[in-house]
Amino acid sequence: MVISLPGHCSSDSTCQSNLLCDGTAFMLNDMASRGVIDREKLDSFYLPMYGPSDKEPREIIQDEGSFMINKILARDVISDMDKKKTP
């Protein structure tokens, strides 16, 4: 079984990627500037987002005990995209 979760690279939440949030914010701002959605509604919109570190799901899965973890990989979305671009 493979599970893929957005998260952050360590217990330091300052390194958490905001890629998904930034994209959503860009789209919503664009829609408000075009009048598709009301600017006041956008300004009051709140969408909490949290991506766990690789340690948090491991602890939950081990405590719950339904299955064992063979391997957990943590990837940095930004640097992985940069690696793909370079030949």
PDB file of C-alpha atoms in Angstrom, residues 2-84:
ATOM      1  CA  VAL A   2       1.262   3.497  -0.805  1.00  0.00           C
ATOM      2  CA  ILE A   3      -0.051   6.585   0.952  1.00  0.00           C
ATOM      3  CA  SER A   4       0.964  10.046  -0.179  1.00  0.00           C
ATOM      4  CA  LEU A   5       0.413  13.023   2.137  1.00  0.00           C
ATOM      5  CA  PRO A   6       1.409  16.649   1.841  1.00  0.00           C
ATOM      6  CA  GLY A   7       3.571  17.534   4.782  1.00  0.00           C
ATOM      7  CA  HIS A   8       6.719  19.220   5.939  1.00  0.00           C
ATOM      8  CA  CYS A   9      10.317  18.108   6.061  1.00  0.00           C
ATOM      9  CA  SER A  10      10.892  18.034   9.827  1.00  0.00           C
ATOM     10  CA  SER A  11       9.388  18.875  13.182  1.00  0.00           C
ATOM     11  CA  ASP A  12      10.217  22.513  12.353  1.00  0.00           C
ATOM     12  CA  SER A  13       6.911  23.741  10.889  1.00  0.00           C
ATOM     13  CA  THR A  14       8.623  26.783   9.344  1.00  0.00           C
ATOM     14  CA  CYS A  15       9.927  24.553   6.552  1.00  0.00           C
ATOM     15  CA  GLN A  16       6.426  23.368   5.592  1.00  0.00           C
ATOM     16  CA  SER A  17       5.720  23.819   1.904  1.00  0.00           C
ATOM     17  CA  ASN A  18       2.950  26.273   1.105  1.00  0.00           C
ATOM     18  CA  LEU A  19       2.733  25.208  -2.523  1.00  0.00           C
ATOM     19  CA  LEU A  20      -0.900  24.042  -2.337  1.00  0.00           C
ATOM     20  CA  CYS A  21      -1.981  27.045  -0.280  1.00  0.00           C
ATOM     21  CA  ASP A  22      -0.164  29.502  -2.570  1.00  0.00           C
ATOM     22  CA  GLY A  23      -1.842  28.037  -5.649  1.00  0.00           C
ATOM     23  CA  THR A  24      -5.267  28.196  -4.064  1.00  0.00           C
ATOM     24  CA  ALA A  25      -4.700  31.792  -2.949  1.00  0.00           C
ATOM     25  CA  PHE A  26      -3.584  32.793  -6.446  1.00  0.00           C
ATOM     26  CA  MET A  27      -6.686  31.263  -8.060  1.00  0.00           C
ATOM     27  CA  LEU A  28      -9.073  32.826  -5.543  1.00  0.00           C
ATOM     28  CA  ASN A  29      -7.455  36.264  -5.895  1.00  0.00           C
ATOM     29  CA  ASP A  30      -7.702  36.012  -9.667  1.00  0.00           C
ATOM     30  CA  MET A  31     -11.392  35.072  -9.417  1.00  0.00           C
ATOM     31  CA  ALA A  32     -12.045  38.044  -7.101  1.00  0.00           C
ATOM     32  CA  SER A  33     -10.244  40.455  -9.422  1.00  0.00           C
ATOM     33  CA  ARG A  34     -12.452  39.253 -12.307  1.00  0.00           C
ATOM     34  CA  GLY A  35     -15.619  39.594 -10.228  1.00  0.00           C
ATOM     35  CA  VAL A  36     -16.364  35.854 -10.248  1.00  0.00           C
ATOM     36  CA  ILE A  37     -16.421  35.841  -6.456  1.00  0.00           C
ATOM     37  CA  ASP A  38     -17.060  38.717  -4.072  1.00  0.00           C
ATOM     38  CA  ARG A  39     -13.887  40.334  -2.638  1.00  0.00           C
ATOM     39  CA  GLU A  40     -15.506  40.551   0.827  1.00  0.00           C
ATOM     40  CA  LYS A  41     -16.180  36.816   0.795  1.00  0.00           C
ATOM     41  CA  LEU A  42     -12.598  36.130  -0.230  1.00  0.00           C
ATOM     42  CA  ASP A  43     -11.280  38.340   2.567  1.00  0.00           C
ATOM     43  CA  SER A  44     -13.333  36.388   5.125  1.00  0.00           C
ATOM     44  CA  PHE A  45     -12.417  32.960   3.691  1.00  0.00           C
ATOM     45  CA  TYR A  46     -10.332  30.731   5.963  1.00  0.00           C
ATOM     46  CA  LEU A  47      -9.043  27.305   5.009  1.00  0.00           C
ATOM     47  CA  PRO A  48      -6.843  25.705   7.659  1.00  0.00           C
ATOM     48  CA  MET A  49      -4.213  23.432   6.136  1.00  0.00           C
ATOM     49  CA  TYR A  50      -1.750  21.196   7.923  1.00  0.00           C
ATOM     50  CA  GLY A  51       0.744  18.704   6.589  1.00  0.00           C
ATOM     51  CA  PRO A  52       2.368  16.419   9.158  1.00  0.00           C
ATOM     52  CA  SER A  53       6.070  15.672   9.414  1.00  0.00           C
ATOM     53  CA  ASP A  54       7.124  12.144   8.450  1.00  0.00           C
ATOM     54  CA  LYS A  55       7.327  11.227  12.163  1.00  0.00           C
ATOM     55  CA  GLU A  56       3.696  12.038  13.005  1.00  0.00           C
ATOM     56  CA  PRO A  57       1.950   9.474  10.729  1.00  0.00           C
ATOM     57  CA  ARG A  58       4.543   6.848  11.745  1.00  0.00           C
ATOM     58  CA  GLU A  59       3.662   7.308  15.428  1.00  0.00           C
ATOM     59  CA  ILE A  60      -0.087   7.160  14.749  1.00  0.00           C
ATOM     60  CA  ILE A  61       0.201   4.026  12.582  1.00  0.00           C
ATOM     61  CA  GLN A  62       2.434   2.278  15.121  1.00  0.00           C
ATOM     62  CA  ASP A  63       0.109   3.178  18.018  1.00  0.00           C
ATOM     63  CA  GLU A  64      -2.980   2.029  16.077  1.00  0.00           C
ATOM     64  CA  GLY A  65      -1.300  -1.245  15.057  1.00  0.00           C
ATOM     65  CA  SER A  66      -3.368  -2.305  12.012  1.00  0.00           C
ATOM     66  CA  PHE A  67      -0.334  -2.669   9.775  1.00  0.00           C
ATOM     67  CA  MET A  68       3.447  -2.292   9.770  1.00  0.00           C
ATOM     68  CA  ILE A  69       5.493   0.349   7.990  1.00  0.00           C
ATOM     69  CA  ASN A  70       8.268  -0.967   5.772  1.00  0.00           C
ATOM     70  CA  LYS A  71       9.486   2.399   4.545  1.00  0.00           C
ATOM     71  CA  ILE A  72       8.626   6.090   4.802  1.00  0.00           C
ATOM     72  CA  LEU A  73      10.056   8.536   2.282  1.00  0.00           C
ATOM     73  CA  ALA A  74       9.936  12.277   2.743  1.00  0.00           C
ATOM     74  CA  ARG A  75      10.289  14.279  -0.444  1.00  0.00           C
ATOM     75  CA  ASP A  76      10.726  17.988  -0.993  1.00  0.00           C
ATOM     76  CA  VAL A  77       8.288  18.901  -3.769  1.00  0.00           C
ATOM     77  CA  ILE A  78      10.221  21.980  -4.866  1.00  0.00           C
ATOM     78  CA  SER A  79      13.706  20.447  -5.022  1.00  0.00           C
ATOM     79  CA  ASP A  80      12.322  17.250  -6.613  1.00  0.00           C
ATOM     80  CA  MET A  81      10.770  19.373  -9.404  1.00  0.00           C
ATOM     81  CA  ASP A  82      14.082  21.190  -9.873  1.00  0.00           C
ATOM     82  CA  LYS A  83      15.913  17.850 -10.185  1.00  0.00           C
ATOM     83  CA  LYS A  84      13.500  16.703 -12.899  1.00  0.00           C
TER      84      LYS A  84
END
